[in-house]
Amino acid sequence: MNPWRGLGGLPREVWILSGATLLNRMGTMALPFLALYLTQSMGFTPARAGEALLVYGLGAVAAAPLGGHLSDRIGPLRVMRGALLLAGCIMASITLVQSWPLLLALVGLWALTAEGFRPASMAILTDLAPDDRRKAVFSLNRLAINLGMSIGPVLGGLLARHSFHALFWVDAATAAASALVLTLAARDTHARGGKAARAAHPFSALKDPRLAWFLVALFPVMVVFMQHASSMPVFLVRNLHFSAAFYGSLFTLNTGLIVLFEIRINLATAFWPRRRALMLGAALCAAGFGALAFTRGAVGIWGTVAVWTFGEMILLPALSDHVAHLAPHDRRGAYMGLYAMIGAGLSQSVGPWLGLFLLGHFGGALLWTAMAGLGVLSALGFARVVRDEPASAPAPA
């Protein structure tokens, strides 16, 4: 059975945007290898590399609301094109710089440009998607991201054997090519710049208590989800003595399940109440990561990954769909920017630190028990702050 069945009626621009995202993610290789580039090619210390990653993370947190705000003012398509082109220029420039302060400044600017793409992309997808197909559209976009990210770092590893500089040049070239593809999207869905958008600041959407409390409920489970690329590999290799190759196989399982099932699941659950989808997704993430406290064998660990992957497939499109539901038409960029700031930026900064701190000081059992608790906390939070209404219902006035 074709897992993409049911997507045939989506607007042409959705496919163009997903194609541009796929191309951009296929070339995403500079950031995953940034620490290795700084230490092995440039000769900086690991501590300096950590400073650069911290600067990138802080830039990503700032970029999300800024990108969303600009999306509301000048239109998301312009923001996306500009973000890709500027990020490409900055990545190419990094290969020419030897000075540490200048390099650090470029890394910060790289984050501000590259990470501004995300809220603008979610805003324009919201505008393009019919209400009853929105979760499927977000799933298609996630499929493009996952397929691209399954290719980019692998190609980056091959290129790094010959030249670290090639990573940055290829990444810059694919960013520029993605911007070119976006020129095929003939219309910007909301070139706004109206009085309301001009008067608002990037954080004004927090005045909406529905969004503010939703972001509070969202944060714990996103901290849990960030463990898959931080404390989880350390736990598996150091504590359970699995190989790095085994950890890599878990990514293959995760991506394979997403390709096969995510779109199908979200088409089937398109009319579920938002509260149900969010609670179930958070609960499955809690169960999957929490089970690592008791699981030691390879088959059991694959099982835990399958559980939280199904949670991921339900939760992440439902999160984007709910923020899109809350946002007024002329403020979608601002709402998506704050969502990206918490769901991607802040949780990506706090989550790995917290997980590794708990693992290093208290061990795996407490770490995964704590992650299960955080996931359940989010599920309870969603039950409290999300109205029990069909996913296709229009936002209240």
mmCIF file of C-alpha atoms in Angstrom:
data_model
loop_
_atom_site.group_PDB
_atom_site.id
_atom_site.type_symbol
_atom_site.label_atom_id
_atom_site.label_comp_id
_atom_site.label_asym_id
_atom_site.label_seq_id
_atom_site.Cartn_x
_atom_site.Cartn_y
_atom_site.Cartn_z
ATOM 1 C CA MET A 1 0.000 0.000 0.000
ATOM 2 C CA ASN A 2 1.338 3.429 -0.972
ATOM 3 C CA PRO A 3 2.072 5.394 2.232
ATOM 4 C CA TRP A 4 1.645 8.655 0.291
ATOM 5 C CA ARG A 5 -1.868 7.813 -0.845
ATOM 6 C CA GLY A 6 -4.215 10.707 -0.158
ATOM 7 C CA LEU A 7 -1.753 13.516 -0.911
ATOM 8 C CA GLY A 8 -2.677 13.936 -4.558
ATOM 9 C CA GLY A 9 -4.919 16.941 -4.036
ATOM 10 C CA LEU A 10 -2.408 19.094 -2.196
ATOM 11 C CA PRO A 11 -1.552 22.483 -3.737
ATOM 12 C CA ARG A 12 1.386 22.645 -6.150
ATOM 13 C CA GLU A 13 3.215 25.085 -3.871
ATOM 14 C CA VAL A 14 3.249 22.524 -1.033
ATOM 15 C CA TRP A 15 5.188 20.106 -3.221
ATOM 16 C CA ILE A 16 7.577 22.844 -4.338
ATOM 17 C CA LEU A 17 8.236 23.868 -0.737
ATOM 18 C CA SER A 18 8.769 20.248 0.298
ATOM 19 C CA GLY A 19 11.151 19.743 -2.628
ATOM 20 C CA ALA A 20 13.144 22.812 -1.624
ATOM 21 C CA THR A 21 13.272 21.552 1.965
ATOM 22 C CA LEU A 22 14.450 18.125 0.803
ATOM 23 C CA LEU A 23 17.205 19.658 -1.319
ATOM 24 C CA ASN A 24 18.334 21.932 1.500
ATOM 25 C CA ARG A 25 18.388 19.105 4.046
ATOM 26 C CA MET A 26 20.252 16.788 1.664
ATOM 27 C CA GLY A 27 23.021 19.365 1.721
ATOM 28 C CA THR A 28 22.941 19.912 5.481
ATOM 29 C CA MET A 29 26.388 18.758 6.503
ATOM 30 C CA ALA A 30 28.331 21.769 7.770
ATOM 31 C CA LEU A 31 26.591 22.035 11.153
ATOM 32 C CA PRO A 32 26.846 18.317 12.106
ATOM 33 C CA PHE A 33 30.600 18.476 11.402
ATOM 34 C CA LEU A 34 31.251 21.961 12.807
ATOM 35 C CA ALA A 35 32.946 20.702 15.982
ATOM 36 C CA LEU A 36 35.186 18.355 13.997
ATOM 37 C CA TYR A 37 36.046 21.132 11.542
ATOM 38 C CA LEU A 38 37.060 23.479 14.341
ATOM 39 C CA THR A 39 39.137 20.909 16.226
ATOM 40 C CA GLN A 40 40.658 18.790 13.452
ATOM 41 C CA SER A 41 40.976 21.216 10.563
ATOM 42 C CA MET A 42 41.355 24.555 12.345
ATOM 43 C CA GLY A 43 43.221 23.284 15.429
ATOM 44 C CA PHE A 44 40.980 24.879 18.042
ATOM 45 C CA THR A 45 40.399 23.172 21.382
ATOM 46 C CA PRO A 46 37.235 21.176 22.149
ATOM 47 C CA ALA A 47 36.283 23.925 24.591
ATOM 48 C CA ARG A 48 36.394 26.472 21.769
ATOM 49 C CA ALA A 49 34.274 24.174 19.615
ATOM 50 C CA GLY A 50 31.766 23.997 22.462
ATOM 51 C CA GLU A 51 31.667 27.801 22.579
ATOM 52 C CA ALA A 52 30.862 27.890 18.869
ATOM 53 C CA LEU A 53 28.028 25.392 19.266
ATOM 54 C CA LEU A 54 26.686 27.409 22.190
ATOM 55 C CA VAL A 55 26.733 30.569 20.087
ATOM 56 C CA TYR A 56 24.897 28.752 17.313
ATOM 57 C CA GLY A 57 22.289 27.521 19.791
ATOM 58 C CA LEU A 58 21.739 31.009 21.206
ATOM 59 C CA GLY A 59 21.473 32.378 17.694
ATOM 60 C CA ALA A 60 18.879 29.735 16.849
ATOM 61 C CA VAL A 61 16.786 30.723 19.873
ATOM 62 C CA ALA A 62 16.854 34.376 18.778
ATOM 63 C CA ALA A 63 16.295 33.566 15.099
ATOM 64 C CA ALA A 64 12.950 31.827 15.572
ATOM 65 C CA PRO A 65 10.863 34.796 16.822
ATOM 66 C CA LEU A 66 12.758 37.177 14.551
ATOM 67 C CA GLY A 67 12.112 35.006 11.489
ATOM 68 C CA GLY A 68 8.465 34.692 12.417
ATOM 69 C CA HIS A 69 8.108 38.448 12.916
ATOM 70 C CA LEU A 70 9.707 39.206 9.542
ATOM 71 C CA SER A 71 7.473 36.593 7.951
ATOM 72 C CA ASP A 72 4.415 38.536 9.116
ATOM 73 C CA ARG A 73 5.824 41.827 7.866
ATOM 74 C CA ILE A 74 7.329 41.025 4.464
ATOM 75 C CA GLY A 75 5.951 37.561 3.664
ATOM 76 C CA PRO A 76 7.348 34.111 4.495
ATOM 77 C CA LEU A 77 8.591 33.301 1.004
ATOM 78 C CA ARG A 78 10.903 36.320 1.023
ATOM 79 C CA VAL A 79 12.188 35.348 4.456
ATOM 80 C CA MET A 80 12.854 31.778 3.327
ATOM 81 C CA ARG A 81 14.741 32.846 0.204
ATOM 82 C CA GLY A 82 16.736 35.439 2.111
ATOM 83 C CA ALA A 83 17.558 33.008 4.917
ATOM 84 C CA LEU A 84 18.862 30.394 2.473
ATOM 85 C CA LEU A 85 20.938 32.833 0.424
ATOM 86 C CA LEU A 86 22.453 34.630 3.420
ATOM 87 C CA ALA A 87 23.192 31.365 5.228
ATOM 88 C CA GLY A 88 24.907 30.057 2.102
ATOM 89 C CA CYS A 89 27.100 33.146 1.841
ATOM 90 C CA ILE A 90 28.043 32.929 5.515
ATOM 91 C CA MET A 91 28.909 29.212 5.294
ATOM 92 C CA ALA A 92 31.187 29.897 2.345
ATOM 93 C CA SER A 93 32.796 32.781 4.253
ATOM 94 C CA ILE A 94 33.556 30.599 7.282
ATOM 95 C CA THR A 95 36.078 28.618 5.227
ATOM 96 C CA LEU A 96 38.066 31.835 4.594
ATOM 97 C CA VAL A 97 38.326 32.962 8.228
ATOM 98 C CA GLN A 98 41.180 32.218 10.646
ATOM 99 C CA SER A 99 40.418 34.672 13.472
ATOM 100 C CA TRP A 100 38.503 33.109 16.363
ATOM 101 C CA PRO A 101 36.397 36.208 17.240
ATOM 102 C CA LEU A 102 35.416 36.683 13.601
ATOM 103 C CA LEU A 103 34.664 32.980 13.218
ATOM 104 C CA LEU A 104 32.457 33.078 16.302
ATOM 105 C CA ALA A 105 30.604 36.104 14.931
ATOM 106 C CA LEU A 106 30.016 34.333 11.634
ATOM 107 C CA VAL A 107 28.657 31.264 13.441
ATOM 108 C CA GLY A 108 26.177 33.500 15.271
ATOM 109 C CA LEU A 109 25.082 35.164 12.019
ATOM 110 C CA TRP A 110 24.813 31.732 10.403
ATOM 111 C CA ALA A 111 22.354 30.653 13.102
ATOM 112 C CA LEU A 112 20.333 33.877 12.799
ATOM 113 C CA THR A 113 19.904 33.370 9.053
ATOM 114 C CA ALA A 114 19.601 29.592 8.716
ATOM 115 C CA GLU A 115 17.227 29.102 11.652
ATOM 116 C CA GLY A 116 14.953 31.926 10.511
ATOM 117 C CA PHE A 117 13.834 29.594 7.716
ATOM 118 C CA ARG A 118 11.836 27.300 10.037
ATOM 119 C CA PRO A 119 9.006 29.588 11.282
ATOM 120 C CA ALA A 120 8.548 31.136 7.838
ATOM 121 C CA SER A 121 8.267 27.663 6.317
ATOM 122 C CA MET A 122 5.652 26.569 8.865
ATOM 123 C CA ALA A 123 3.696 29.797 8.367
ATOM 124 C CA ILE A 124 3.455 29.418 4.604
ATOM 125 C CA LEU A 125 2.556 25.726 4.862
ATOM 126 C CA THR A 126 -0.238 26.705 7.246
ATOM 127 C CA ASP A 127 -1.603 29.160 4.704
ATOM 128 C CA LEU A 128 -1.416 26.667 1.856
ATOM 129 C CA ALA A 129 -2.945 23.669 3.635
ATOM 130 C CA PRO A 130 -6.714 23.123 3.865
ATOM 131 C CA ASP A 131 -7.737 22.741 7.517
ATOM 132 C CA ASP A 132 -8.500 19.037 7.174
ATOM 133 C CA ARG A 133 -5.178 18.326 5.403
ATOM 134 C CA ARG A 134 -2.881 20.427 7.563
ATOM 135 C CA LYS A 135 -1.435 17.556 9.594
ATOM 136 C CA ALA A 136 -0.732 15.665 6.371
ATOM 137 C CA VAL A 137 1.045 18.724 4.931
ATOM 138 C CA PHE A 138 3.227 19.064 8.031
ATOM 139 C CA SER A 139 3.935 15.315 7.832
ATOM 140 C CA LEU A 140 5.004 15.671 4.206
ATOM 141 C CA ASN A 141 7.351 18.478 5.196
ATOM 142 C CA ARG A 142 8.783 16.330 8.005
ATOM 143 C CA LEU A 143 9.252 13.493 5.522
ATOM 144 C CA ALA A 144 11.326 15.818 3.336
ATOM 145 C CA ILE A 145 13.386 16.856 6.373
ATOM 146 C CA ASN A 146 13.990 13.280 7.519
ATOM 147 C CA LEU A 147 14.885 11.983 4.061
ATOM 148 C CA GLY A 148 17.275 14.865 3.550
ATOM 149 C CA MET A 149 18.902 14.458 6.949
ATOM 150 C CA SER A 150 19.393 10.737 6.295
ATOM 151 C CA ILE A 151 21.503 11.664 3.261
ATOM 152 C CA GLY A 152 23.311 14.917 4.145
ATOM 153 C CA PRO A 153 25.436 13.798 7.115
ATOM 154 C CA VAL A 154 26.402 10.572 5.308
ATOM 155 C CA LEU A 155 27.641 12.539 2.301
ATOM 156 C CA GLY A 156 29.313 14.941 4.712
ATOM 157 C CA GLY A 157 31.259 12.084 6.273
ATOM 158 C CA LEU A 158 32.565 11.068 2.860
ATOM 159 C CA LEU A 159 33.512 14.630 1.944
ATOM 160 C CA ALA A 160 35.217 15.214 5.289
ATOM 161 C CA ARG A 161 37.780 12.529 4.428
ATOM 162 C CA HIS A 162 39.035 14.775 1.650
ATOM 163 C CA SER A 163 38.241 18.335 2.694
ATOM 164 C CA PHE A 164 36.309 19.918 5.537
ATOM 165 C CA HIS A 165 36.000 23.057 3.431
ATOM 166 C CA ALA A 166 34.005 21.054 0.880
ATOM 167 C CA LEU A 167 31.299 20.493 3.510
ATOM 168 C CA PHE A 168 30.657 24.215 3.777
ATOM 169 C CA TRP A 169 30.777 24.835 0.033
ATOM 170 C CA VAL A 170 28.370 22.000 -0.773
ATOM 171 C CA ASP A 171 26.025 23.088 2.005
ATOM 172 C CA ALA A 172 26.144 26.660 0.706
ATOM 173 C CA ALA A 173 25.477 25.492 -2.858
ATOM 174 C CA THR A 174 22.428 23.432 -1.890
ATOM 175 C CA ALA A 175 21.068 26.338 0.145
ATOM 176 C CA ALA A 176 21.344 28.572 -2.918
ATOM 177 C CA ALA A 177 19.762 25.868 -5.099
ATOM 178 C CA SER A 178 16.878 25.578 -2.625
ATOM 179 C CA ALA A 179 16.325 29.346 -2.826
ATOM 180 C CA LEU A 180 16.222 29.007 -6.610
ATOM 181 C CA VAL A 181 13.594 26.253 -6.353
ATOM 182 C CA LEU A 182 11.498 28.540 -4.171
ATOM 183 C CA THR A 183 11.272 31.026 -7.029
ATOM 184 C CA LEU A 184 8.966 28.462 -8.634
ATOM 185 C CA ALA A 185 6.466 29.138 -5.837
ATOM 186 C CA ALA A 186 4.804 31.913 -7.789
ATOM 187 C CA ARG A 187 2.942 33.563 -4.959
ATOM 188 C CA ASP A 188 3.747 34.546 -1.422
ATOM 189 C CA THR A 189 0.680 33.522 0.539
ATOM 190 C CA HIS A 190 0.708 36.490 2.872
ATOM 191 C CA ALA A 191 2.809 39.479 1.979
ATOM 192 C CA ARG A 192 1.491 41.345 4.972
ATOM 193 C CA GLY A 193 3.019 44.433 6.472
ATOM 194 C CA GLY A 194 -0.360 45.693 7.674
ATOM 195 C CA LYS A 195 -0.819 47.970 10.653
ATOM 196 C CA ALA A 196 -1.244 45.097 13.111
ATOM 197 C CA ALA A 197 1.885 43.331 11.918
ATOM 198 C CA ARG A 198 3.905 46.544 11.934
ATOM 199 C CA ALA A 199 2.845 47.414 15.453
ATOM 200 C CA ALA A 200 3.492 43.973 16.936
ATOM 201 C CA HIS A 201 6.866 42.906 18.294
ATOM 202 C CA PRO A 202 8.225 39.341 17.976
ATOM 203 C CA PHE A 203 6.977 38.291 21.433
ATOM 204 C CA SER A 204 3.566 39.952 21.361
ATOM 205 C CA ALA A 205 1.882 36.624 20.563
ATOM 206 C CA LEU A 206 2.614 35.571 24.149
ATOM 207 C CA LYS A 207 -0.249 37.852 25.167
ATOM 208 C CA ASP A 208 -2.488 35.075 23.870
ATOM 209 C CA PRO A 209 -2.820 32.827 26.963
ATOM 210 C CA ARG A 210 -3.754 29.838 24.790
ATOM 211 C CA LEU A 211 -0.350 29.993 23.112
ATOM 212 C CA ALA A 212 1.602 30.877 26.255
ATOM 213 C CA TRP A 213 0.256 27.952 28.279
ATOM 214 C CA PHE A 214 0.574 25.620 25.303
ATOM 215 C CA LEU A 215 4.280 26.448 25.051
ATOM 216 C CA VAL A 216 4.675 25.728 28.766
ATOM 217 C CA ALA A 217 3.041 22.324 28.270
ATOM 218 C CA LEU A 218 5.145 21.660 25.165
ATOM 219 C CA PHE A 219 8.583 22.271 26.654
ATOM 220 C CA PRO A 220 8.974 19.147 28.891
ATOM 221 C CA VAL A 221 8.257 16.606 26.160
ATOM 222 C CA MET A 222 10.582 18.388 23.737
ATOM 223 C CA VAL A 223 13.346 18.127 26.348
ATOM 224 C CA VAL A 224 12.612 14.387 26.378
ATOM 225 C CA PHE A 225 12.718 14.144 22.593
ATOM 226 C CA MET A 226 16.117 15.869 22.411
ATOM 227 C CA GLN A 227 17.700 12.954 24.281
ATOM 228 C CA HIS A 228 17.800 10.833 21.125
ATOM 229 C CA ALA A 229 20.862 12.717 19.870
ATOM 230 C CA SER A 230 22.535 13.554 23.193
ATOM 231 C CA SER A 231 22.285 11.378 26.293
ATOM 232 C CA MET A 232 20.867 8.332 24.487
ATOM 233 C CA PRO A 233 23.992 7.550 22.394
ATOM 234 C CA VAL A 234 26.247 8.109 25.428
ATOM 235 C CA PHE A 235 24.062 5.811 27.538
ATOM 236 C CA LEU A 236 24.022 3.076 24.898
ATOM 237 C CA VAL A 237 27.751 3.146 24.157
ATOM 238 C CA ARG A 238 29.210 3.909 27.584
ATOM 239 C CA ASN A 239 26.709 2.323 29.955
ATOM 240 C CA LEU A 240 25.334 -0.591 27.914
ATOM 241 C CA HIS A 241 28.478 -1.152 25.791
ATOM 242 C CA PHE A 242 26.789 -1.140 22.402
ATOM 243 C CA SER A 243 28.749 0.005 19.358
ATOM 244 C CA ALA A 244 28.333 3.322 17.590
ATOM 245 C CA ALA A 245 27.136 1.327 14.580
ATOM 246 C CA PHE A 246 24.264 -0.067 16.674
ATOM 247 C CA TYR A 247 23.271 3.465 17.608
ATOM 248 C CA GLY A 248 23.346 4.347 13.910
ATOM 249 C CA SER A 249 20.949 1.480 13.195
ATOM 250 C CA LEU A 250 18.410 3.142 15.471
ATOM 251 C CA PHE A 251 18.365 6.182 13.167
ATOM 252 C CA THR A 252 17.704 3.859 10.237
ATOM 253 C CA LEU A 253 14.772 2.325 12.118
ATOM 254 C CA ASN A 254 13.436 5.754 13.095
ATOM 255 C CA THR A 255 13.651 7.154 9.556
ATOM 256 C CA GLY A 256 12.227 3.996 8.004
ATOM 257 C CA LEU A 257 9.170 4.054 10.245
ATOM 258 C CA ILE A 258 8.618 7.745 9.498
ATOM 259 C CA VAL A 259 8.806 7.191 5.726
ATOM 260 C CA LEU A 260 6.421 4.219 5.875
ATOM 261 C CA PHE A 261 3.852 5.371 8.396
ATOM 262 C CA GLU A 262 3.840 9.080 9.294
ATOM 263 C CA ILE A 263 1.766 10.404 6.416
ATOM 264 C CA ARG A 264 -0.596 7.445 6.630
ATOM 265 C CA ILE A 265 -1.090 7.963 10.383
ATOM 266 C CA ASN A 266 -1.779 11.668 10.032
ATOM 267 C CA LEU A 267 -4.218 11.188 7.177
ATOM 268 C CA ALA A 268 -6.064 8.624 9.298
ATOM 269 C CA THR A 269 -6.124 10.848 12.389
ATOM 270 C CA ALA A 270 -6.833 14.148 10.614
ATOM 271 C CA PHE A 271 -10.167 14.562 12.441
ATOM 272 C CA TRP A 272 -9.017 13.444 15.864
ATOM 273 C CA PRO A 273 -9.513 16.017 18.622
ATOM 274 C CA ARG A 274 -6.284 17.950 19.055
ATOM 275 C CA ARG A 275 -6.105 17.129 22.750
ATOM 276 C CA ARG A 276 -6.186 13.379 22.045
ATOM 277 C CA ALA A 277 -3.383 13.506 19.459
ATOM 278 C CA LEU A 278 -1.141 15.686 21.631
ATOM 279 C CA MET A 279 -1.681 13.602 24.766
ATOM 280 C CA LEU A 280 -1.095 10.301 22.955
ATOM 281 C CA GLY A 281 2.037 11.565 21.228
ATOM 282 C CA ALA A 282 3.515 12.854 24.491
ATOM 283 C CA ALA A 283 2.590 9.643 26.324
ATOM 284 C CA LEU A 284 4.273 7.458 23.700
ATOM 285 C CA CYS A 285 7.431 9.578 23.876
ATOM 286 C CA ALA A 286 7.379 9.222 27.675
ATOM 287 C CA ALA A 287 6.906 5.456 27.420
ATOM 288 C CA GLY A 288 9.558 4.950 24.744
ATOM 289 C CA PHE A 289 12.338 6.894 26.422
ATOM 290 C CA GLY A 290 11.268 5.869 29.922
ATOM 291 C CA ALA A 291 11.510 2.166 29.008
ATOM 292 C CA LEU A 292 15.270 2.566 28.583
ATOM 293 C CA ALA A 293 15.457 2.497 32.377
ATOM 294 C CA PHE A 294 14.570 -1.217 32.233
ATOM 295 C CA THR A 295 15.694 -2.385 28.775
ATOM 296 C CA ARG A 296 19.132 -3.852 28.139
ATOM 297 C CA GLY A 297 18.946 -6.039 25.012
ATOM 298 C CA ALA A 298 19.171 -4.921 21.399
ATOM 299 C CA VAL A 299 15.663 -6.063 20.479
ATOM 300 C CA GLY A 300 14.177 -4.287 23.478
ATOM 301 C CA ILE A 301 15.999 -1.071 22.611
ATOM 302 C CA TRP A 302 14.735 -1.243 19.030
ATOM 303 C CA GLY A 303 11.283 -1.623 20.548
ATOM 304 C CA THR A 304 11.689 1.513 22.663
ATOM 305 C CA VAL A 305 12.764 3.457 19.569
ATOM 306 C CA ALA A 306 9.693 2.205 17.704
ATOM 307 C CA VAL A 307 7.443 3.374 20.555
ATOM 308 C CA TRP A 308 8.827 6.909 20.736
ATOM 309 C CA THR A 309 9.006 7.134 16.942
ATOM 310 C CA PHE A 310 5.259 6.521 16.753
ATOM 311 C CA GLY A 311 4.913 9.176 19.449
ATOM 312 C CA GLU A 312 7.035 11.530 17.336
ATOM 313 C CA MET A 313 4.928 10.847 14.231
ATOM 314 C CA ILE A 314 1.720 11.719 16.076
ATOM 315 C CA LEU A 315 3.038 14.525 18.277
ATOM 316 C CA LEU A 316 5.132 16.760 16.019
ATOM 317 C CA PRO A 317 2.590 17.294 13.216
ATOM 318 C CA ALA A 318 -0.103 17.767 15.872
ATOM 319 C CA LEU A 319 1.997 20.453 17.574
ATOM 320 C CA SER A 320 2.420 22.417 14.341
ATOM 321 C CA ASP A 321 -1.252 21.942 13.510
ATOM 322 C CA HIS A 322 -2.362 23.264 16.893
ATOM 323 C CA VAL A 323 -0.176 26.372 16.689
ATOM 324 C CA ALA A 324 -1.527 26.980 13.179
ATOM 325 C CA HIS A 325 -5.040 26.628 14.591
ATOM 326 C CA LEU A 326 -4.365 29.193 17.332
ATOM 327 C CA ALA A 327 -2.707 31.791 15.110
ATOM 328 C CA PRO A 328 -4.675 34.623 13.489
ATOM 329 C CA HIS A 329 -4.050 34.764 9.748
ATOM 330 C CA ASP A 330 -1.870 37.877 9.953
ATOM 331 C CA ARG A 331 0.173 36.606 12.905
ATOM 332 C CA ARG A 332 1.057 33.076 11.838
ATOM 333 C CA GLY A 333 4.730 33.891 11.508
ATOM 334 C CA ALA A 334 4.898 35.260 15.066
ATOM 335 C CA TYR A 335 3.105 32.257 16.521
ATOM 336 C CA MET A 336 5.268 29.796 14.592
ATOM 337 C CA GLY A 337 8.378 31.729 15.586
ATOM 338 C CA LEU A 338 7.641 31.365 19.288
ATOM 339 C CA TYR A 339 6.763 27.709 18.797
ATOM 340 C CA ALA A 340 10.087 27.146 17.032
ATOM 341 C CA MET A 341 11.932 29.099 19.733
ATOM 342 C CA ILE A 342 10.628 26.797 22.480
ATOM 343 C CA GLY A 343 10.134 23.542 20.588
ATOM 344 C CA ALA A 344 13.417 23.592 18.676
ATOM 345 C CA GLY A 345 15.712 26.308 20.043
ATOM 346 C CA LEU A 346 15.337 26.370 23.814
ATOM 347 C CA SER A 347 14.654 22.645 24.204
ATOM 348 C CA GLN A 348 17.676 21.846 22.041
ATOM 349 C CA SER A 349 19.807 24.007 24.334
ATOM 350 C CA VAL A 350 18.436 22.725 27.650
ATOM 351 C CA GLY A 351 17.569 19.118 26.752
ATOM 352 C CA PRO A 352 21.034 17.721 25.936
ATOM 353 C CA TRP A 353 22.619 19.525 28.905
ATOM 354 C CA LEU A 354 19.996 18.254 31.338
ATOM 355 C CA GLY A 355 20.105 14.699 30.031
ATOM 356 C CA LEU A 356 23.881 14.423 30.136
ATOM 357 C CA PHE A 357 23.962 16.036 33.583
ATOM 358 C CA LEU A 358 21.504 13.481 34.967
ATOM 359 C CA LEU A 359 23.302 10.602 33.263
ATOM 360 C CA GLY A 360 26.716 11.678 34.511
ATOM 361 C CA HIS A 361 25.695 12.367 38.106
ATOM 362 C CA PHE A 362 22.849 9.946 38.779
ATOM 363 C CA GLY A 363 22.976 7.211 36.147
ATOM 364 C CA GLY A 364 20.690 5.911 33.443
ATOM 365 C CA ALA A 365 17.854 4.648 35.637
ATOM 366 C CA LEU A 366 17.134 8.073 37.098
ATOM 367 C CA LEU A 367 17.682 9.807 33.749
ATOM 368 C CA TRP A 368 15.085 7.753 31.883
ATOM 369 C CA THR A 369 12.652 7.758 34.800
ATOM 370 C CA ALA A 370 12.896 11.560 34.839
ATOM 371 C CA MET A 371 12.310 11.691 31.076
ATOM 372 C CA ALA A 372 9.200 9.530 31.464
ATOM 373 C CA GLY A 373 7.958 11.933 34.125
ATOM 374 C CA LEU A 374 8.554 14.967 31.897
ATOM 375 C CA GLY A 375 6.663 13.333 29.040
ATOM 376 C CA VAL A 376 3.715 12.557 31.292
ATOM 377 C CA LEU A 377 3.847 16.143 32.576
ATOM 378 C CA SER A 378 3.398 17.406 29.024
ATOM 379 C CA ALA A 379 0.535 14.978 28.379
ATOM 380 C CA LEU A 380 -1.225 16.284 31.488
ATOM 381 C CA GLY A 381 -0.457 19.845 30.453
ATOM 382 C CA PHE A 382 -2.021 19.305 27.024
ATOM 383 C CA ALA A 383 -5.084 17.835 28.714
ATOM 384 C CA ARG A 384 -5.351 21.034 30.738
ATOM 385 C CA VAL A 385 -4.685 23.742 28.139
ATOM 386 C CA VAL A 386 -5.918 22.303 24.803
ATOM 387 C CA ARG A 387 -9.620 22.366 24.014
ATOM 388 C CA ASP A 388 -11.190 19.027 23.086
ATOM 389 C CA GLU A 389 -12.309 19.850 19.554
ATOM 390 C CA PRO A 390 -11.845 18.236 16.133
ATOM 391 C CA ALA A 391 -8.540 18.977 14.420
ATOM 392 C CA SER A 392 -10.325 20.506 11.457
ATOM 393 C CA ALA A 393 -12.422 22.899 13.526
ATOM 394 C CA PRO A 394 -11.786 26.599 12.845
ATOM 395 C CA ALA A 395 -10.066 28.682 15.471
ATOM 396 C CA PRO A 396 -12.397 30.606 17.772
ATOM 397 C CA ALA A 397 -12.705 34.301 17.051
#
